PDB file of C-alpha atoms in Angstrom:
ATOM      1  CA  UNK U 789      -3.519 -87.672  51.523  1.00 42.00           C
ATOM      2  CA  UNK U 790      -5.764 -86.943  54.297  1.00 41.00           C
ATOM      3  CA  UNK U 791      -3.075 -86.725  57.166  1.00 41.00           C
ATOM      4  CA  UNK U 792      -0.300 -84.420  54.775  1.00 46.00           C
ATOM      5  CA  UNK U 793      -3.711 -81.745  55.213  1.00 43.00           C
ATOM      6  CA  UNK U 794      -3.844 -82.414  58.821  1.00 44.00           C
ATOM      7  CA  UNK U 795      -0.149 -81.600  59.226  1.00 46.00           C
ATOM      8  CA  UNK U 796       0.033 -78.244  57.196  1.00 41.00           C
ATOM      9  CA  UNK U 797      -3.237 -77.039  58.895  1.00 39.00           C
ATOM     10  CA  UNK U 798      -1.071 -77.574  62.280  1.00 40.00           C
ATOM     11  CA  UNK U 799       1.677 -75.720  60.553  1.00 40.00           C
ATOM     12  CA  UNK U 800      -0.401 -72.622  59.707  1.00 40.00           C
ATOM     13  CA  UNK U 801      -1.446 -72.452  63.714  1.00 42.00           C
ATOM     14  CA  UNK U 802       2.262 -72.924  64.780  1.00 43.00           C
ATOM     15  CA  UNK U 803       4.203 -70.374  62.747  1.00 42.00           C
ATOM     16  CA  UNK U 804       2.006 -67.290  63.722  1.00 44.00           C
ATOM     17  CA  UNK U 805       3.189 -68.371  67.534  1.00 42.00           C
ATOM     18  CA  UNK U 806       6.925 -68.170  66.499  1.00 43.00           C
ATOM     19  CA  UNK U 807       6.874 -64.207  66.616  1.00 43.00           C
ATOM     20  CA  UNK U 808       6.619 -62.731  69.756  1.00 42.00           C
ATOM     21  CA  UNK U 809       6.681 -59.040  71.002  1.00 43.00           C
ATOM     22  CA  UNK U 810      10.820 -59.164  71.958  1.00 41.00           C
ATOM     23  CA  UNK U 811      10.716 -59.362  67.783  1.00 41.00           C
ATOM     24  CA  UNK U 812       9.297 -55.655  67.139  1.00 42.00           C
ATOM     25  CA  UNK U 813      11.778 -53.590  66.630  1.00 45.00           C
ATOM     26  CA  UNK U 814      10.398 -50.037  68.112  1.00 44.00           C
ATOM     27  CA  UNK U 815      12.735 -47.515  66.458  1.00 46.00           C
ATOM     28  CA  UNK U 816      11.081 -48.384  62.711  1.00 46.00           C
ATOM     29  CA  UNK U 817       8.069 -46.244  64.821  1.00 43.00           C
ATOM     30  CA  UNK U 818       8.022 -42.689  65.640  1.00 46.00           C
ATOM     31  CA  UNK U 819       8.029 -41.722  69.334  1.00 46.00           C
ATOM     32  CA  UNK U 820       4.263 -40.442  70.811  1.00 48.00           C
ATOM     33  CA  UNK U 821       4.096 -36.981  71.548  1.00 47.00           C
ATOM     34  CA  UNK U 822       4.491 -37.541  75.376  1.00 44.00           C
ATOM     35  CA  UNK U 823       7.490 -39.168  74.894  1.00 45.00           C
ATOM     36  CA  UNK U 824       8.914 -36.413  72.999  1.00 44.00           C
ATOM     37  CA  UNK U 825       7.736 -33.780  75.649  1.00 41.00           C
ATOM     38  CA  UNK U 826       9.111 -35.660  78.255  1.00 40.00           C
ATOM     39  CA  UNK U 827      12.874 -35.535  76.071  1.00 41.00           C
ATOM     40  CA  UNK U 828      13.000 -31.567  76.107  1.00 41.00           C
ATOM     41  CA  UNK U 829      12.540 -31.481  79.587  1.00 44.00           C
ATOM     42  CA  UNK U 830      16.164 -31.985  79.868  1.00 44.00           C
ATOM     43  CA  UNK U 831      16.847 -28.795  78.081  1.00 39.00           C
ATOM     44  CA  UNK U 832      18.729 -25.857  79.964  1.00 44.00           C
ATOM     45  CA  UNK U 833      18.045 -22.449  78.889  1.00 42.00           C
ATOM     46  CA  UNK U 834      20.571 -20.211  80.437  1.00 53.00           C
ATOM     47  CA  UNK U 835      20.150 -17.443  82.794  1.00 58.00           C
ATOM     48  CA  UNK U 836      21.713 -14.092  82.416  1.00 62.00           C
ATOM     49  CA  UNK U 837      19.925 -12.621  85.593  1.00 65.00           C
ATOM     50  CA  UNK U 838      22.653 -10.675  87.910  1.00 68.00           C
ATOM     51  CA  UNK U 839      25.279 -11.890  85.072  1.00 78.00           C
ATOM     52  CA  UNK U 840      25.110  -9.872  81.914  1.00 85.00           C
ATOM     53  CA  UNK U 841      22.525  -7.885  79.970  1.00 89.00           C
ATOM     54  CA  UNK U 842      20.820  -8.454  76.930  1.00 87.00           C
ATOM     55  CA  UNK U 843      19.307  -5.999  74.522  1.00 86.00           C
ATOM     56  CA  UNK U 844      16.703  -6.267  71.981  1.00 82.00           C
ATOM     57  CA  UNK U 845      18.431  -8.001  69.545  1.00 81.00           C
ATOM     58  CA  UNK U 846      19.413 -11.075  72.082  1.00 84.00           C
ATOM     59  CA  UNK U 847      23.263  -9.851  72.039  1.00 87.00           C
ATOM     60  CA  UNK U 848      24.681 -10.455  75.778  1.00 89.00           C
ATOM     61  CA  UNK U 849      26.705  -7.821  77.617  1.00 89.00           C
ATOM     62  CA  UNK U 850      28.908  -8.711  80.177  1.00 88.00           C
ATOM     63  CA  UNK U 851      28.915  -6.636  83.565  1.00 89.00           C
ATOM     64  CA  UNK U 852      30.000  -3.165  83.772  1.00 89.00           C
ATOM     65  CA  UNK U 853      29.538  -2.952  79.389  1.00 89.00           C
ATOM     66  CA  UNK U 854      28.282   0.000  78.167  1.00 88.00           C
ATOM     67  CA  UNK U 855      25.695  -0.920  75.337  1.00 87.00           C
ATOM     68  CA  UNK U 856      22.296   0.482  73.731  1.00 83.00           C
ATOM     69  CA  UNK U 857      19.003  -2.120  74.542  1.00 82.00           C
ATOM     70  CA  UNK U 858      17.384  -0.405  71.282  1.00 78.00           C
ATOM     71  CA  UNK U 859      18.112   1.675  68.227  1.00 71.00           C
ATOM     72  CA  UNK U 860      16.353   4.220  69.961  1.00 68.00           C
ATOM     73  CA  UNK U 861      17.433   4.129  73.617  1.00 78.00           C
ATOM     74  CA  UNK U 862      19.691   6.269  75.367  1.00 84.00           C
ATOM     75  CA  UNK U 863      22.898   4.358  75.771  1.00 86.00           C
ATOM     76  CA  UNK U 864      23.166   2.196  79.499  1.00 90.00           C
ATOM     77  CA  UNK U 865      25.807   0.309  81.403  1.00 90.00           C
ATOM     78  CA  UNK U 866      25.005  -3.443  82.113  1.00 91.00           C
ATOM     79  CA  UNK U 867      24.843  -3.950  86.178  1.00 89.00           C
ATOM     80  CA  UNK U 868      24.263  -6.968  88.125  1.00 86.00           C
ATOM     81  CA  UNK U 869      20.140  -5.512  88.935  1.00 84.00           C
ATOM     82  CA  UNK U 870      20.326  -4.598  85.054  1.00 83.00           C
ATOM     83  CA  UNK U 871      21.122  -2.070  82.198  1.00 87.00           C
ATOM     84  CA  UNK U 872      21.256   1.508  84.089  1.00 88.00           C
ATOM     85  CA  UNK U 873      20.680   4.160  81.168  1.00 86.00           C
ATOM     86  CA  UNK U 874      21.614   7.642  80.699  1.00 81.00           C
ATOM     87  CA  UNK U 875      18.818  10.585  80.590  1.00 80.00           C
ATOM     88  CA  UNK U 876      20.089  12.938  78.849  1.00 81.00           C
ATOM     89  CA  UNK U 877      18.503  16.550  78.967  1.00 85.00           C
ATOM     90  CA  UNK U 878      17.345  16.552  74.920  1.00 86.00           C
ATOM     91  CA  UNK U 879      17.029  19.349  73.380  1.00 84.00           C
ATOM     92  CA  UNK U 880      13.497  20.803  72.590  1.00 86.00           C
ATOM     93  CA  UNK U 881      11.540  20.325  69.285  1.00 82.00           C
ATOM     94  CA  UNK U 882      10.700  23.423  67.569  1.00 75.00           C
ATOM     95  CA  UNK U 883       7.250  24.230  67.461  1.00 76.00           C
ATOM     96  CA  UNK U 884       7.129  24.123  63.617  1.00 74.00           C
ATOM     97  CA  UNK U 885       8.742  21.068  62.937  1.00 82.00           C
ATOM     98  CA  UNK U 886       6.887  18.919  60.426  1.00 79.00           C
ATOM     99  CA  UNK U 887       9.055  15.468  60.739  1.00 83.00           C
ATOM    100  CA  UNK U 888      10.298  13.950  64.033  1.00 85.00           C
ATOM    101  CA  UNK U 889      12.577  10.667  63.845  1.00 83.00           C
ATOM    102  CA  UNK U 890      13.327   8.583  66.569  1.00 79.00           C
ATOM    103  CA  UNK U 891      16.340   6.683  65.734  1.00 77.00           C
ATOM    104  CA  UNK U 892      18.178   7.855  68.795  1.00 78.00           C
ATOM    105  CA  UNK U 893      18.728   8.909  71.985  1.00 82.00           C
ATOM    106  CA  UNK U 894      16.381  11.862  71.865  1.00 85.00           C
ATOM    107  CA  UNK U 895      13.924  12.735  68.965  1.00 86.00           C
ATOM    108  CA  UNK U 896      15.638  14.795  66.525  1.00 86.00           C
ATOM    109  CA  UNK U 897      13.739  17.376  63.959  1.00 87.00           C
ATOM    110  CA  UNK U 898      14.399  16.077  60.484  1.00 83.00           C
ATOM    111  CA  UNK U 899      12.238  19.135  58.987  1.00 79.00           C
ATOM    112  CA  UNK U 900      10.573  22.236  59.502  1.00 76.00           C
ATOM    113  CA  UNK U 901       7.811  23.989  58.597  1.00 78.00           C
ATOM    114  CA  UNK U 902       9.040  26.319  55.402  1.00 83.00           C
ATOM    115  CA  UNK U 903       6.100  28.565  54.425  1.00 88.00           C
ATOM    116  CA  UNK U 904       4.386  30.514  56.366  1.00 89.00           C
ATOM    117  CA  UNK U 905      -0.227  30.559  57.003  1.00 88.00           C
ATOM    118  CA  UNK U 906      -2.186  33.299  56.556  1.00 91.00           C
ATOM    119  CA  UNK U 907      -6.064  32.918  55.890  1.00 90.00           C
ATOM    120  CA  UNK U 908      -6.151  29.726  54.744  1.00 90.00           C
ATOM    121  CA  UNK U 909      -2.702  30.322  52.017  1.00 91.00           C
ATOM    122  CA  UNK U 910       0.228  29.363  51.900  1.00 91.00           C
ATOM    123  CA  UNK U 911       3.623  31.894  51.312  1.00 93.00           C
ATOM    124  CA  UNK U 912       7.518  31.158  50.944  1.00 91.00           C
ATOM    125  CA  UNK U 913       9.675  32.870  53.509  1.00 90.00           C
ATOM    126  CA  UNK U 914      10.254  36.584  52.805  1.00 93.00           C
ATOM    127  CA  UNK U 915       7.108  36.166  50.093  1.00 94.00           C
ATOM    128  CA  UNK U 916       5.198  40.007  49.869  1.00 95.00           C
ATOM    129  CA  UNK U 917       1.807  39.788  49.594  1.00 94.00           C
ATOM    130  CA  UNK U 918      -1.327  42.203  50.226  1.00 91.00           C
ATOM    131  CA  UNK U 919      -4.130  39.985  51.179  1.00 90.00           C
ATOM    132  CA  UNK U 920      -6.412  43.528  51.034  1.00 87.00           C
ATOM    133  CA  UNK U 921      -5.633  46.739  49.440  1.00 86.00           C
ATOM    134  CA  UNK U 922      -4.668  48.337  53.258  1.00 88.00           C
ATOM    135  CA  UNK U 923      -2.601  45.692  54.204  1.00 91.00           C
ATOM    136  CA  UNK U 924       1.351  44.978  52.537  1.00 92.00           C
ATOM    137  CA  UNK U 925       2.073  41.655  54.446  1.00 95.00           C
ATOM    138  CA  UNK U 926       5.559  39.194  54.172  1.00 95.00           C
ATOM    139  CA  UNK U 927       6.346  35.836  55.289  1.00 94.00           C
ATOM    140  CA  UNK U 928       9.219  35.786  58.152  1.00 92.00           C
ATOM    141  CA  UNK U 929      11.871  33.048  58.320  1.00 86.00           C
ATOM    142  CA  UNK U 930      10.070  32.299  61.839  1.00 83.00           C
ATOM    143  CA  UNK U 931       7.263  31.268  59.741  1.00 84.00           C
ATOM    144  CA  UNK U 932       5.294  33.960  61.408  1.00 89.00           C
ATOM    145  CA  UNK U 933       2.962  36.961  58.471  1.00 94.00           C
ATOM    146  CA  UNK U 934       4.123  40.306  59.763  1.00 94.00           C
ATOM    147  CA  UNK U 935       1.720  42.810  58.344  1.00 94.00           C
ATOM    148  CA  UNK U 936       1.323  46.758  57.723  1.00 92.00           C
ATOM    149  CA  UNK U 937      -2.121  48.440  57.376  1.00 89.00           C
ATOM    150  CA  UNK U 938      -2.035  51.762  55.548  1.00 86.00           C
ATOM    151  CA  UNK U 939      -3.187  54.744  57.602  1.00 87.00           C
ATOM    152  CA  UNK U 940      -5.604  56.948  55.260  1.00 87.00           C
ATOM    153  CA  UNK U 941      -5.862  60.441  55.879  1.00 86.00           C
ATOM    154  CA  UNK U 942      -9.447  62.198  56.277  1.00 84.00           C
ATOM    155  CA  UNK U 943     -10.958  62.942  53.132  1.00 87.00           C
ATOM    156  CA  UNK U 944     -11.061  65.829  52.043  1.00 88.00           C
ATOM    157  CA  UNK U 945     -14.816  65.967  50.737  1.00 90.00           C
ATOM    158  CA  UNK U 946     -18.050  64.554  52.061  1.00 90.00           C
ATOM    159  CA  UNK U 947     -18.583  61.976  49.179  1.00 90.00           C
ATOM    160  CA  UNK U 948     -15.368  59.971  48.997  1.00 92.00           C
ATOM    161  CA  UNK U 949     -16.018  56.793  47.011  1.00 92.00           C
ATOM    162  CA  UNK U 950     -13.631  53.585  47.215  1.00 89.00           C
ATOM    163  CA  UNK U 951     -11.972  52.522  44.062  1.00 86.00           C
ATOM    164  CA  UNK U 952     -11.108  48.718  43.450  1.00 84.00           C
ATOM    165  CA  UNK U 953      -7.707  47.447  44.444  1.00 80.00           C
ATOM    166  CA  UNK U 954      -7.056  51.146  46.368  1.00 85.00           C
ATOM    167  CA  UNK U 955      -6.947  51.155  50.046  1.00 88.00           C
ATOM    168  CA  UNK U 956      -7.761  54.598  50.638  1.00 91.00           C
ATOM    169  CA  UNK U 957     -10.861  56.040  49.540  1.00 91.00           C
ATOM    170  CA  UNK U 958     -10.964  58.986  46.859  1.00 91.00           C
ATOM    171  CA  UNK U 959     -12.681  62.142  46.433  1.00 91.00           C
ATOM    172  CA  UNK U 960     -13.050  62.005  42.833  1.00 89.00           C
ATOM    173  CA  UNK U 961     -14.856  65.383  42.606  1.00 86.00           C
ATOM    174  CA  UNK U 962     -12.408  67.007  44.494  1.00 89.00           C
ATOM    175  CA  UNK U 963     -12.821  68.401  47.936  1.00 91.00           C
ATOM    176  CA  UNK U 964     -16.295  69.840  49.083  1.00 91.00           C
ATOM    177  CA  UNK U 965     -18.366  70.250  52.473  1.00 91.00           C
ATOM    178  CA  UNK U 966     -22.469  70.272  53.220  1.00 91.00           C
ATOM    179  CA  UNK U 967     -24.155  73.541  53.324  1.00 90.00           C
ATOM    180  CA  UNK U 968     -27.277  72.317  54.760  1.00 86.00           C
ATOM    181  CA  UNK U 969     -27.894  69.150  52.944  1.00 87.00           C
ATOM    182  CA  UNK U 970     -26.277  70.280  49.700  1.00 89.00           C
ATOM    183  CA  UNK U 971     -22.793  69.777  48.539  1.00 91.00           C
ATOM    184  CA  UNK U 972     -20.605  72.652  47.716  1.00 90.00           C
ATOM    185  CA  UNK U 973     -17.115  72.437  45.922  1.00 91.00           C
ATOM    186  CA  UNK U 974     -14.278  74.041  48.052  1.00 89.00           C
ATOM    187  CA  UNK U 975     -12.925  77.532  47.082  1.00 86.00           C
ATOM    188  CA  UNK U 976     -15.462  79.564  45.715  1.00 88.00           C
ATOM    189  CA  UNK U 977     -18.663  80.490  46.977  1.00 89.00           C
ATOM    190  CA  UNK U 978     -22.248  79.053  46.633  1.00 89.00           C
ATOM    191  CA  UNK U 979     -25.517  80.912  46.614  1.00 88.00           C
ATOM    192  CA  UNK U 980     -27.390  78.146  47.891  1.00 85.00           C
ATOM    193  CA  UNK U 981     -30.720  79.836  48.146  1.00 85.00           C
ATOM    194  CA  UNK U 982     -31.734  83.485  47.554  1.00 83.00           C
ATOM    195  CA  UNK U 983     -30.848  84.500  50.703  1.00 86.00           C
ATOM    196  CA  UNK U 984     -27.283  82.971  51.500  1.00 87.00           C
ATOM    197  CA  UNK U 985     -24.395  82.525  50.008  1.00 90.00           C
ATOM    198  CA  UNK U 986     -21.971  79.869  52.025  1.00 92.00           C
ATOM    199  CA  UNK U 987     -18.307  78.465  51.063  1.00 90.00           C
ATOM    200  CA  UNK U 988     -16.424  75.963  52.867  1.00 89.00           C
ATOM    201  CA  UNK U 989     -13.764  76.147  55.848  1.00 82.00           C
ATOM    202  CA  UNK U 990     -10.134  75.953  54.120  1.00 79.00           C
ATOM    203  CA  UNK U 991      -8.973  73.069  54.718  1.00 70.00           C
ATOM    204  CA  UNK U 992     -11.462  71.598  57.384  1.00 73.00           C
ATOM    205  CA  UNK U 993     -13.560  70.218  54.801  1.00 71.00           C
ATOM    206  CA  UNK U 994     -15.657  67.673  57.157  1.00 73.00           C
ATOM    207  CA  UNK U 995     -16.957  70.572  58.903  1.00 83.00           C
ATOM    208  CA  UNK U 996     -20.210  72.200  57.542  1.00 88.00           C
ATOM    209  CA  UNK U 997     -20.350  75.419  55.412  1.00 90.00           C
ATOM    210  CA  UNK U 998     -19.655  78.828  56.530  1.00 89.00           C
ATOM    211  CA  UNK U 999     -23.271  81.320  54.863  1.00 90.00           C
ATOM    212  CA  UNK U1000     -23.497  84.512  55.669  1.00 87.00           C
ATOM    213  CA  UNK U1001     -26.964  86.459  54.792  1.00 82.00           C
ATOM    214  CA  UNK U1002     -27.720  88.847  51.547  1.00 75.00           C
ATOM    215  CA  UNK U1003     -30.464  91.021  50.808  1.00 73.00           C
ATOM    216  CA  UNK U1004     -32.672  88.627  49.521  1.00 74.00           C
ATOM    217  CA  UNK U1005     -33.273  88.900  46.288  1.00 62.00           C
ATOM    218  CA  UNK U1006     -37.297  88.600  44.497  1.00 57.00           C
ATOM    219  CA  UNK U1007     -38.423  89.908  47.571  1.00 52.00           C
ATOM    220  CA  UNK U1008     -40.432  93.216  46.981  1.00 46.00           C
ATOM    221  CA  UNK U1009     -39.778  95.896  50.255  1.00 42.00           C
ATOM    222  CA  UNK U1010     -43.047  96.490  51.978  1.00 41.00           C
TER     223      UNK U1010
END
């Protein structure tokens, strides 16, 4: 009994000797990162320097190809010291155009200002407006307000009074002129005190009262 113990106890120290390194089998275990590093180093990338041309999209142009690098570069022919592109003399941008694309060549106006500004508001073209009572005003299709003021004539009185939503003022007495600092109506005469009796000039109205002298009345002779 005692030496069948003594035999297996050699057995367990024997068998873990029987497997050696040459037994691992190293592709059940991934590669370390070095290793896989070191296996991309044998990549080649290719080289289109002097070659061909490639645009933005990574399509390759052969020499002497006429392409576009971009959807919005001017078109260019592919050389062996690279793409040589057109400049093109665009046109200009007019100065109220409110959306500009690029999708080209050159920028192109997609829309333009359609109203026109005047004081802070906004009109349609060939809109009429009076933004006073003197002024008649329109929108042009060049976006610009060409306005008329009214020219008023001189009143013909002293008092003229301004009436809402009229450009011109009014004499609403009808015409008149000052004798001294009282107003007289037009066309008949005034006896403005008991000594004078004025009118006005016909139709020179802003000019002050012709009076000639009476015999002054409620004064005794001496």
């Amino acid at each position: 009994m005692a030496l069948q113990i003594h035999e297996a106890w050699i057995l367990l120290f024997v068998i873990p000797g029987l497997v050696t390194p040459a037994a691992i089998n190293h592709e059940d275990y991934p590669a370390d990162e070095g290793d896989q590093a070191s296996s991309n180093d044998n990549l080649i990338f290719d080289d289109y320097r002097g070659k061909g041309c490639v645009d933005d999209s990574g399509f390759v142009y052969k020499l002497g190809e006429r392409f576009f690098p971009g959807h919005s570069n001017c078109p260019c022919v592919c050389t062996e010291d690279g793409p040589v592109c057109d400049q093109p003399e665009c046109p200009k941008i007019h100065p109220k155009c409110t959306k500009v694309e690029h999708n080209g060549c050159c920028p192109e106006c997609k829309e333009v200002k359609n109203f026109c500004e005047y004081h802070g508001k906004n009109y349609k073209i060939l809109e009429e407006f009076k933004p006073s009572p003197c002024e008649w005003c329109r929108c042009e299709p060049s976006n610009e307000v060409h306005c008329v003021v009214a020219d008023c004539a001189v009143p013909e009185c002293v008092n003229p009074v301004y009436e809402p939503e009229q450009c011109c003022p009014v004499c609403k007495n009808g015409p008149n002129c000052f004798a001294g600092t009282t107003i007289i109506p037009a066309g008949i005469e005034v006896k403005v005190d008991d000594c004078n009796i004025c009118h006005c000039h016909n139709g020179d109205w802003w000019k002050p009262a012709q009076c000639s002298k009476r015999e002054c009345q409620g004064k005794q002779a001496l």
